[in-house]
Amino acid sequence: MVQKVLIVDDEEVLRMLIEDTLEDLENVEVHTAENGGEALARLAAESYDLVILDYMMPVMTGIEVLCELDGELKSRTPIMMLTAKAQEMDRNRAREAGARYFMPKPFSPMELLQLVEDILSEKP
């Protein structure tokens, strides 16, 4: 069974780094979005097994994206917030909006890979 991961980040280099990091995972299909609006369109059109969402993006932040998603989607889709905002209040805000996992920027690709593997292995 193929599991789909959506990477949402306004920085192309970072999207490519994450995509390259995840390419070795078996049965994982990676999709990308450049901004929150594109992410919402993709999430409305198809389901994902994991969303990796940047916290700070122009036009629409990761928090704003989370606030636009319905509760049912957030309950069935794990969302990892990728963020340079490491303060506890930022994590709490993201958690309240629906993020379940956090990866600080800058991040270790190996740590990201391990966390993604762990999250996807928990999915039924």
JSON list of C-alpha atoms in Angstrom, two decimals, residues 14-124:
[
{"chain": "A", "resi": 14, "resn": "LEU", "atom": "CA", "xyz": [13.82, 22.96, 1.60]},
{"chain": "A", "resi": 15, "resn": "ARG", "atom": "CA", "xyz": [11.00, 21.17, -0.25]},
{"chain": "A", "resi": 16, "resn": "MET", "atom": "CA", "xyz": [13.61, 19.46, -2.42]},
{"chain": "A", "resi": 17, "resn": "LEU", "atom": "CA", "xyz": [15.73, 18.49, 0.61]},
{"chain": "A", "resi": 18, "resn": "ILE", "atom": "CA", "xyz": [12.74, 16.92, 2.34]},
{"chain": "A", "resi": 19, "resn": "GLU", "atom": "CA", "xyz": [11.63, 15.21, -0.86]},
{"chain": "A", "resi": 20, "resn": "ASP", "atom": "CA", "xyz": [15.14, 13.82, -1.42]},
{"chain": "A", "resi": 21, "resn": "THR", "atom": "CA", "xyz": [15.30, 12.66, 2.20]},
{"chain": "A", "resi": 22, "resn": "LEU", "atom": "CA", "xyz": [12.03, 10.74, 1.86]},
{"chain": "A", "resi": 23, "resn": "GLU", "atom": "CA", "xyz": [12.67, 9.27, -1.59]},
{"chain": "A", "resi": 24, "resn": "ASP", "atom": "CA", "xyz": [14.31, 6.15, -0.18]},
{"chain": "A", "resi": 25, "resn": "LEU", "atom": "CA", "xyz": [11.22, 5.17, 1.80]},
{"chain": "A", "resi": 26, "resn": "GLU", "atom": "CA", "xyz": [9.44, 2.23, 0.23]},
{"chain": "A", "resi": 27, "resn": "ASN", "atom": "CA", "xyz": [5.81, 2.69, -0.78]},
{"chain": "A", "resi": 28, "resn": "VAL", "atom": "CA", "xyz": [5.85, 6.42, -0.05]},
{"chain": "A", "resi": 29, "resn": "GLU", "atom": "CA", "xyz": [4.69, 8.92, -2.65]},
{"chain": "A", "resi": 30, "resn": "VAL", "atom": "CA", "xyz": [5.72, 12.53, -2.02]},
{"chain": "A", "resi": 31, "resn": "HIS", "atom": "CA", "xyz": [3.68, 15.53, -3.17]},
{"chain": "A", "resi": 32, "resn": "THR", "atom": "CA", "xyz": [4.58, 19.18, -2.66]},
{"chain": "A", "resi": 33, "resn": "ALA", "atom": "CA", "xyz": [2.85, 22.53, -2.29]},
{"chain": "A", "resi": 34, "resn": "GLU", "atom": "CA", "xyz": [4.52, 25.95, -2.36]},
{"chain": "A", "resi": 35, "resn": "ASN", "atom": "CA", "xyz": [2.03, 27.76, -0.14]},
{"chain": "A", "resi": 36, "resn": "GLY", "atom": "CA", "xyz": [-0.99, 27.40, 2.11]},
{"chain": "A", "resi": 37, "resn": "GLY", "atom": "CA", "xyz": [-3.55, 27.96, -0.62]},
{"chain": "A", "resi": 38, "resn": "GLU", "atom": "CA", "xyz": [-2.05, 25.23, -2.77]},
{"chain": "A", "resi": 39, "resn": "ALA", "atom": "CA", "xyz": [-1.91, 22.93, 0.26]},
{"chain": "A", "resi": 40, "resn": "LEU", "atom": "CA", "xyz": [-5.61, 23.47, 1.01]},
{"chain": "A", "resi": 41, "resn": "ALA", "atom": "CA", "xyz": [-6.49, 22.69, -2.62]},
{"chain": "A", "resi": 42, "resn": "ARG", "atom": "CA", "xyz": [-4.46, 19.47, -2.54]},
{"chain": "A", "resi": 43, "resn": "LEU", "atom": "CA", "xyz": [-5.95, 18.42, 0.81]},
{"chain": "A", "resi": 44, "resn": "ALA", "atom": "CA", "xyz": [-9.46, 19.04, -0.52]},
{"chain": "A", "resi": 45, "resn": "ALA", "atom": "CA", "xyz": [-8.76, 16.94, -3.62]},
{"chain": "A", "resi": 46, "resn": "GLU", "atom": "CA", "xyz": [-7.07, 13.90, -2.08]},
{"chain": "A", "resi": 47, "resn": "SER", "atom": "CA", "xyz": [-6.15, 12.33, 1.23]},
{"chain": "A", "resi": 48, "resn": "TYR", "atom": "CA", "xyz": [-2.66, 12.10, 2.66]},
{"chain": "A", "resi": 49, "resn": "ASP", "atom": "CA", "xyz": [-1.07, 9.91, 5.30]},
{"chain": "A", "resi": 50, "resn": "LEU", "atom": "CA", "xyz": [1.12, 12.74, 6.56]},
{"chain": "A", "resi": 51, "resn": "VAL", "atom": "CA", "xyz": [1.39, 16.49, 6.02]},
{"chain": "A", "resi": 52, "resn": "ILE", "atom": "CA", "xyz": [4.69, 18.24, 6.69]},
{"chain": "A", "resi": 53, "resn": "LEU", "atom": "CA", "xyz": [3.75, 21.90, 7.08]},
{"chain": "A", "resi": 54, "resn": "ASP", "atom": "CA", "xyz": [6.02, 24.93, 7.38]},
{"chain": "A", "resi": 55, "resn": "TYR", "atom": "CA", "xyz": [5.03, 27.29, 10.20]},
{"chain": "A", "resi": 56, "resn": "MET", "atom": "CA", "xyz": [6.13, 30.58, 8.63]},
{"chain": "A", "resi": 57, "resn": "MET", "atom": "CA", "xyz": [5.08, 31.17, 5.03]},
{"chain": "A", "resi": 58, "resn": "PRO", "atom": "CA", "xyz": [4.04, 34.37, 3.28]},
{"chain": "A", "resi": 59, "resn": "VAL", "atom": "CA", "xyz": [0.37, 34.96, 2.49]},
{"chain": "A", "resi": 60, "resn": "MET", "atom": "CA", "xyz": [-0.89, 32.08, 4.66]},
{"chain": "A", "resi": 61, "resn": "THR", "atom": "CA", "xyz": [1.01, 30.67, 7.65]},
{"chain": "A", "resi": 62, "resn": "GLY", "atom": "CA", "xyz": [0.98, 27.03, 8.65]},
{"chain": "A", "resi": 63, "resn": "ILE", "atom": "CA", "xyz": [-1.28, 27.96, 11.58]},
{"chain": "A", "resi": 64, "resn": "GLU", "atom": "CA", "xyz": [-3.74, 29.61, 9.19]},
{"chain": "A", "resi": 65, "resn": "VAL", "atom": "CA", "xyz": [-3.73, 26.48, 7.03]},
{"chain": "A", "resi": 66, "resn": "LEU", "atom": "CA", "xyz": [-4.48, 24.35, 10.08]},
{"chain": "A", "resi": 67, "resn": "CYS", "atom": "CA", "xyz": [-7.33, 26.65, 11.09]},
{"chain": "A", "resi": 68, "resn": "GLU", "atom": "CA", "xyz": [-8.89, 26.24, 7.63]},
{"chain": "A", "resi": 69, "resn": "LEU", "atom": "CA", "xyz": [-8.88, 22.43, 7.80]},
{"chain": "A", "resi": 70, "resn": "ASP", "atom": "CA", "xyz": [-11.90, 20.64, 9.17]},
{"chain": "A", "resi": 71, "resn": "GLY", "atom": "CA", "xyz": [-11.61, 18.67, 12.39]},
{"chain": "A", "resi": 72, "resn": "GLU", "atom": "CA", "xyz": [-12.24, 15.31, 10.74]},
{"chain": "A", "resi": 73, "resn": "LEU", "atom": "CA", "xyz": [-9.33, 15.75, 8.34]},
{"chain": "A", "resi": 74, "resn": "LYS", "atom": "CA", "xyz": [-7.05, 16.80, 11.20]},
{"chain": "A", "resi": 75, "resn": "SER", "atom": "CA", "xyz": [-8.11, 13.81, 13.28]},
{"chain": "A", "resi": 76, "resn": "ARG", "atom": "CA", "xyz": [-7.30, 11.28, 10.53]},
{"chain": "A", "resi": 77, "resn": "THR", "atom": "CA", "xyz": [-4.21, 12.97, 9.04]},
{"chain": "A", "resi": 78, "resn": "PRO", "atom": "CA", "xyz": [-1.08, 13.43, 11.13]},
{"chain": "A", "resi": 79, "resn": "ILE", "atom": "CA", "xyz": [0.37, 16.90, 10.67]},
{"chain": "A", "resi": 80, "resn": "MET", "atom": "CA", "xyz": [4.01, 17.70, 11.40]},
{"chain": "A", "resi": 81, "resn": "MET", "atom": "CA", "xyz": [4.88, 21.35, 11.86]},
{"chain": "A", "resi": 82, "resn": "LEU", "atom": "CA", "xyz": [8.31, 22.19, 10.50]},
{"chain": "A", "resi": 83, "resn": "THR", "atom": "CA", "xyz": [9.41, 25.33, 12.29]},
{"chain": "A", "resi": 84, "resn": "ALA", "atom": "CA", "xyz": [12.20, 27.66, 13.27]},
{"chain": "A", "resi": 85, "resn": "LYS", "atom": "CA", "xyz": [9.83, 28.94, 15.98]},
{"chain": "A", "resi": 86, "resn": "ALA", "atom": "CA", "xyz": [10.93, 26.81, 18.91]},
{"chain": "A", "resi": 87, "resn": "GLN", "atom": "CA", "xyz": [9.28, 28.68, 21.77]},
{"chain": "A", "resi": 88, "resn": "GLU", "atom": "CA", "xyz": [6.74, 26.76, 23.80]},
{"chain": "A", "resi": 89, "resn": "MET", "atom": "CA", "xyz": [3.95, 29.25, 23.06]},
{"chain": "A", "resi": 90, "resn": "ASP", "atom": "CA", "xyz": [4.45, 28.67, 19.31]},
{"chain": "A", "resi": 91, "resn": "ARG", "atom": "CA", "xyz": [4.31, 24.90, 19.81]},
{"chain": "A", "resi": 92, "resn": "ASN", "atom": "CA", "xyz": [1.17, 25.24, 21.93]},
{"chain": "A", "resi": 93, "resn": "ARG", "atom": "CA", "xyz": [-0.47, 27.43, 19.29]},
{"chain": "A", "resi": 94, "resn": "ALA", "atom": "CA", "xyz": [0.35, 24.87, 16.59]},
{"chain": "A", "resi": 95, "resn": "ARG", "atom": "CA", "xyz": [-0.82, 21.99, 18.78]},
{"chain": "A", "resi": 96, "resn": "GLU", "atom": "CA", "xyz": [-4.11, 23.77, 19.51]},
{"chain": "A", "resi": 97, "resn": "ALA", "atom": "CA", "xyz": [-4.60, 24.33, 15.77]},
{"chain": "A", "resi": 98, "resn": "GLY", "atom": "CA", "xyz": [-4.09, 20.61, 15.05]},
{"chain": "A", "resi": 99, "resn": "ALA", "atom": "CA", "xyz": [-0.37, 19.83, 14.63]},
{"chain": "A", "resi": 100, "resn": "ARG", "atom": "CA", "xyz": [0.63, 16.56, 16.29]},
{"chain": "A", "resi": 101, "resn": "TYR", "atom": "CA", "xyz": [4.36, 16.50, 15.60]},
{"chain": "A", "resi": 102, "resn": "PHE", "atom": "CA", "xyz": [7.16, 19.06, 15.44]},
{"chain": "A", "resi": 103, "resn": "MET", "atom": "CA", "xyz": [10.51, 19.20, 13.69]},
{"chain": "A", "resi": 104, "resn": "PRO", "atom": "CA", "xyz": [12.71, 22.22, 14.42]},
{"chain": "A", "resi": 105, "resn": "LYS", "atom": "CA", "xyz": [14.59, 24.05, 11.67]},
{"chain": "A", "resi": 106, "resn": "PRO", "atom": "CA", "xyz": [17.36, 23.50, 10.97]},
{"chain": "A", "resi": 107, "resn": "PHE", "atom": "CA", "xyz": [16.78, 19.77, 11.12]},
{"chain": "A", "resi": 108, "resn": "SER", "atom": "CA", "xyz": [18.76, 16.63, 10.63]},
{"chain": "A", "resi": 109, "resn": "PRO", "atom": "CA", "xyz": [17.56, 14.75, 7.54]},
{"chain": "A", "resi": 110, "resn": "MET", "atom": "CA", "xyz": [18.14, 11.48, 9.39]},
{"chain": "A", "resi": 111, "resn": "GLU", "atom": "CA", "xyz": [15.96, 12.62, 12.32]},
{"chain": "A", "resi": 112, "resn": "LEU", "atom": "CA", "xyz": [13.26, 13.74, 9.88]},
{"chain": "A", "resi": 113, "resn": "LEU", "atom": "CA", "xyz": [13.42, 10.40, 8.08]},
{"chain": "A", "resi": 114, "resn": "GLN", "atom": "CA", "xyz": [13.11, 8.51, 11.37]},
{"chain": "A", "resi": 115, "resn": "LEU", "atom": "CA", "xyz": [10.15, 10.59, 12.55]},
{"chain": "A", "resi": 116, "resn": "VAL", "atom": "CA", "xyz": [8.35, 10.16, 9.21]},
{"chain": "A", "resi": 117, "resn": "GLU", "atom": "CA", "xyz": [8.94, 6.39, 9.32]},
{"chain": "A", "resi": 118, "resn": "ASP", "atom": "CA", "xyz": [7.58, 6.27, 12.88]},
{"chain": "A", "resi": 119, "resn": "ILE", "atom": "CA", "xyz": [4.49, 8.29, 12.00]},
{"chain": "A", "resi": 120, "resn": "LEU", "atom": "CA", "xyz": [3.71, 6.28, 8.87]},
{"chain": "A", "resi": 121, "resn": "SER", "atom": "CA", "xyz": [4.19, 2.98, 10.70]},
{"chain": "A", "resi": 122, "resn": "GLU", "atom": "CA", "xyz": [1.49, 4.04, 13.18]},
{"chain": "A", "resi": 123, "resn": "LYS", "atom": "CA", "xyz": [-1.08, 4.56, 10.40]},
{"chain": "A", "resi": 124, "resn": "PRO", "atom": "CA", "xyz": [-3.53, 1.65, 10.00]}
]
